[in-house]
Short mmCIF file of C-alpha atoms in Angstrom, two decimals:
data_model
loop_
_atom_site.label_atom_id
_atom_site.label_comp_id
_atom_site.label_asym_id
_atom_site.label_seq_id
_atom_site.Cartn_x
_atom_site.Cartn_y
_atom_site.Cartn_z
CA UNK A 15 130.13 225.24 193.71
CA UNK A 16 133.06 223.44 196.02
CA UNK A 17 130.93 223.34 198.84
CA UNK A 18 129.81 219.43 197.83
CA UNK A 19 131.04 216.71 197.22
CA UNK A 20 129.84 212.95 195.71
CA UNK A 21 130.50 208.91 196.08
CA UNK A 22 130.13 205.79 194.76
CA UNK A 23 129.85 202.34 197.14
CA UNK A 24 129.54 199.21 196.44
CA UNK A 25 125.71 198.64 198.17
CA UNK A 26 124.79 200.44 194.96
CA UNK A 27 124.20 203.88 196.86
CA UNK A 28 125.11 207.46 195.59
CA UNK A 29 125.00 209.50 198.97
CA UNK A 30 125.78 213.55 198.42
CA UNK A 31 127.55 215.52 200.91
CA UNK A 32 127.80 219.15 202.75
CA UNK A 33 131.45 220.33 203.61
CA UNK A 34 129.53 223.16 205.56
CA UNK A 35 127.96 220.84 207.89
CA UNK A 36 130.18 218.03 207.71
CA UNK A 37 127.61 215.30 207.26
CA UNK A 38 125.71 213.67 204.28
CA UNK A 39 122.65 215.15 203.47
CA UNK A 40 121.58 212.27 201.20
CA UNK A 41 121.11 209.61 199.97
CA UNK A 42 119.81 208.17 196.42
CA UNK A 43 118.75 204.13 196.52
CA UNK A 44 118.35 204.31 192.62
CA UNK A 45 120.94 202.01 190.70
CA UNK A 46 120.00 198.39 191.35
CA UNK A 47 123.65 197.06 192.44
CA UNK A 48 127.27 198.68 192.97
CA UNK A 49 128.42 202.16 191.98
CA UNK A 50 131.74 202.02 190.79
CA UNK A 51 131.52 205.94 190.34
CA UNK A 52 130.48 209.43 189.56
CA UNK A 53 130.75 212.52 188.23
CA UNK A 54 130.04 216.04 188.41
CA UNK A 55 128.38 218.34 185.10
CA UNK A 56 130.76 221.36 185.01
CA UNK A 57 127.37 223.10 185.78
CA UNK A 58 126.92 222.49 189.35
CA UNK A 59 123.55 221.12 188.45
CA UNK A 60 123.76 217.85 187.79
CA UNK A 61 125.23 214.45 188.14
CA UNK A 62 126.59 211.52 186.30
CA UNK A 63 126.58 207.99 188.49
CA UNK A 64 127.51 204.70 186.50
CA UNK A 65 126.78 200.76 187.52
CA UNK A 66 127.04 197.27 187.79
CA UNK A 67 123.42 197.12 186.63
CA UNK A 68 124.69 198.16 182.92
CA UNK A 69 123.57 201.45 183.81
CA UNK A 70 124.26 204.95 183.50
CA UNK A 71 122.50 207.51 185.22
CA UNK A 72 121.94 211.71 184.84
CA UNK A 73 120.66 213.67 188.34
CA UNK A 74 119.03 216.48 189.19
CA UNK A 75 121.03 218.35 192.41
CA UNK A 76 118.12 220.32 193.18
CA UNK A 77 115.56 217.51 193.37
CA UNK A 78 117.67 214.51 194.10
CA UNK A 79 116.24 213.03 191.60
CA UNK A 80 117.21 210.59 188.12
CA UNK A 81 116.25 212.88 185.10
CA UNK A 82 117.73 209.99 182.14
CA UNK A 83 118.70 206.38 182.38
CA UNK A 84 120.74 205.49 179.84
CA UNK A 85 120.51 202.40 178.44
CA UNK A 86 123.13 199.96 176.39
CA UNK A 87 125.82 197.96 177.12
CA UNK A 88 125.90 194.07 178.04
CA UNK A 89 127.83 194.68 180.52
CA UNK A 90 128.45 197.19 184.06
CA UNK A 91 129.42 200.59 182.85
CA UNK A 92 132.21 201.52 185.67
CA UNK A 93 133.77 204.71 184.87
CA UNK A 94 131.24 207.85 184.04
CA UNK A 95 132.56 211.25 182.40
CA UNK A 96 130.67 214.79 181.15
CA UNK A 97 132.05 215.85 177.80
CA UNK A 98 133.55 218.79 178.94
CA UNK A 99 131.18 222.61 177.98
CA UNK A 100 128.73 219.87 176.59
CA UNK A 101 125.65 217.97 177.40
CA UNK A 102 127.14 214.54 176.49
CA UNK A 103 127.88 211.79 179.42
CA UNK A 104 130.91 209.48 178.33
CA UNK A 105 130.97 206.04 179.61
CA UNK A 106 133.70 202.82 180.17
CA UNK A 107 132.26 199.68 179.98
CA UNK A 108 133.00 196.06 180.69
CA UNK A 109 131.50 194.94 177.27
CA UNK A 110 134.88 196.76 175.96
CA UNK A 111 133.08 199.54 174.30
CA UNK A 112 133.48 202.89 175.54
CA UNK A 113 130.14 205.24 174.44
CA UNK A 114 129.22 209.27 174.68
CA UNK A 115 124.49 210.24 175.35
CA UNK A 116 123.07 212.55 174.42
CA UNK A 117 121.22 213.46 178.18
CA UNK A 118 118.17 215.50 176.52
CA UNK A 119 116.97 212.66 174.71
CA UNK A 120 119.48 209.67 176.81
CA UNK A 121 120.45 208.46 173.63
CA UNK A 122 123.20 206.52 172.72
CA UNK A 123 125.52 208.87 170.03
CA UNK A 124 128.70 207.75 169.18
CA UNK A 125 129.74 203.57 169.99
CA UNK A 126 133.81 203.05 170.03
CA UNK A 127 135.06 199.69 169.43
CA UNK A 128 138.26 198.52 169.83
CA UNK A 129 139.55 197.24 173.18
CA UNK A 130 139.94 193.32 173.87
CA UNK A 131 138.78 194.00 177.42
CA UNK A 132 136.80 195.29 179.73
CA UNK A 133 137.25 198.66 179.61
CA UNK A 134 137.92 200.44 183.74
CA UNK A 135 137.81 203.73 183.17
CA UNK A 136 137.53 206.81 181.24
CA UNK A 137 139.47 210.98 180.43
CA UNK A 138 138.14 213.22 178.25
CA UNK A 139 140.51 216.14 177.58
CA UNK A 140 139.74 220.11 178.13
CA UNK A 141 138.53 220.37 174.41
CA UNK A 142 136.72 217.43 174.65
CA UNK A 143 138.15 216.39 170.97
CA UNK A 144 140.28 213.05 172.16
CA UNK A 145 139.30 210.55 174.66
CA UNK A 146 141.59 208.35 176.37
CA UNK A 147 140.09 204.53 177.46
CA UNK A 148 142.30 201.96 180.19
CA UNK A 149 141.65 198.17 179.70
CA UNK A 150 142.11 194.98 182.26
CA UNK A 151 144.62 194.33 179.57
CA UNK A 152 147.20 197.71 179.98
CA UNK A 153 146.22 198.63 176.84
CA UNK A 154 145.58 202.43 176.44
CA UNK A 155 143.97 204.07 174.14
CA UNK A 156 143.04 207.82 172.10
CA UNK A 157 139.94 208.00 170.19
CA UNK A 158 139.52 211.13 168.25
CA UNK A 159 135.28 212.24 168.83
CA UNK A 160 134.41 214.01 166.51
CA UNK A 161 135.54 211.34 163.37
CA UNK A 162 134.27 208.89 165.91
CA UNK A 163 138.42 206.76 165.32
CA UNK A 164 141.05 205.39 167.47
CA UNK A 165 143.82 208.19 167.12
CA UNK A 166 146.86 205.46 169.12
CA UNK A 167 147.31 201.84 171.36
CA UNK A 168 149.16 203.23 173.96
CA UNK A 169 151.13 200.12 175.62
CA UNK A 170 151.09 200.18 179.44
CA UNK A 171 152.85 196.47 179.88
CA UNK A 172 150.61 193.69 181.27
CA UNK A 173 148.99 194.59 184.43
CA UNK A 174 146.12 196.05 183.79
CA UNK A 175 145.49 199.91 183.77
CA UNK A 176 142.43 200.51 186.93
CA UNK A 177 142.27 204.87 185.56
CA UNK A 178 143.61 206.96 183.40
CA UNK A 179 143.53 211.24 182.61
CA UNK A 180 144.44 213.74 180.51
CA UNK A 181 146.68 216.75 182.29
CA UNK A 182 144.95 220.32 182.01
CA UNK A 183 147.24 220.58 178.63
CA UNK A 184 145.35 217.36 177.00
CA UNK A 185 149.38 216.84 176.41
CA UNK A 186 149.86 213.99 178.78
CA UNK A 187 148.01 210.84 180.07
CA UNK A 188 147.97 209.27 182.92
CA UNK A 189 147.33 205.92 183.70
CA UNK A 190 147.02 204.00 187.01
CA UNK A 191 148.57 200.16 187.33
CA UNK A 192 148.09 197.09 188.57
CA UNK A 193 151.30 196.26 188.48
CA UNK A 194 151.58 199.88 191.31
CA UNK A 195 153.16 201.94 188.58
CA UNK A 196 152.39 205.44 186.84
CA UNK A 197 152.38 205.45 183.14
CA UNK A 198 152.94 208.79 181.54
CA UNK A 199 152.24 208.71 177.31
CA UNK A 200 152.54 211.28 175.24
CA UNK A 201 149.28 212.18 174.04
CA UNK A 202 149.80 213.93 170.85
CA UNK A 203 152.82 211.70 169.85
CA UNK A 204 151.67 208.74 171.15
CA UNK A 205 154.62 207.69 172.76
CA UNK A 206 155.17 206.57 176.64
CA UNK A 207 156.69 208.84 178.42
CA UNK A 208 157.94 208.29 181.54
CA UNK A 209 156.62 205.51 184.70
CA UNK A 210 156.39 206.63 188.39
CA UNK A 211 157.13 204.45 190.96
CA UNK A 212 156.32 204.43 195.03
CA UNK A 213 152.98 202.23 195.93
CA UNK A 214 153.92 199.01 196.53
CA UNK A 215 150.46 198.16 195.87
CA UNK A 216 147.76 198.41 193.24
CA UNK A 217 147.48 201.74 191.45
CA UNK A 218 143.77 202.50 191.53
CA UNK A 219 142.55 206.08 190.57
CA UNK A 220 145.12 208.99 188.91
CA UNK A 221 144.66 213.17 188.46
CA UNK A 222 146.57 216.18 187.91
CA UNK A 223 146.29 219.35 189.92
CA UNK A 224 144.22 221.47 188.00
CA UNK A 225 146.69 224.25 187.87
CA UNK A 226 149.73 221.91 186.45
CA UNK A 227 151.97 221.58 189.99
CA UNK A 228 150.91 218.80 191.33
CA UNK A 229 149.69 215.07 190.36
CA UNK A 230 147.83 212.83 192.97
CA UNK A 231 147.24 209.07 192.69
CA UNK A 232 145.50 206.75 195.16
CA UNK A 233 146.70 203.10 196.16
CA UNK A 234 145.81 199.36 197.62
CA UNK A 235 149.12 199.94 199.84
CA UNK A 236 146.35 202.51 201.97
CA UNK A 237 148.56 205.56 200.35
CA UNK A 238 147.94 208.22 197.92
CA UNK A 239 150.57 210.31 196.61
CA UNK A 240 151.26 214.10 195.97
CA UNK A 241 153.70 214.14 193.52
CA UNK A 242 155.54 217.37 191.66
CA UNK A 243 155.09 218.29 188.14
#
């Protein structure tokens, strides 16, 4: 744990990197098109990947083999996450939907409809009961996993939102915007909180420090920024 890194690329590969050896230890080529994202399972025994080939895949870390292929989206799968402390995998797709999959059966168990444009990313709170998803219209939606219903629609402006994430408490959602800002929302009340400005081009990725001290953003201006919370 904490010794390996996953990366995904437009060449259709997933690479596993060893920090100790400072080298790539495996290159996985099962996807047929660009791979947009990867995610570790909390046990570190599995990871998931998602691709423009309309699929997501579950991998066994020890064997470096695909254990399950999730088929059902009809457009690019743009993001993949594990539901915390479960075997479920969640995906966001260019087909405007968010789906939850059972990793044991490979079957889709829930689909969330409501976006009017491609879903670019998603995040799940630590309780695993609320999903946040963002789309190319600049909209963030919060979903109740158990009730399979929309909780809030949050207006992130007229520019596409590229990434979204919950803080550790699950009360704040951050969204990375094409307009160069980061939008902060109250995930409990469904209201905007603030905007972080500093990047000079589209913000592509956002993440909260697990200890709730910092917030990190990465952008097309070739910088990443660390923000004090």
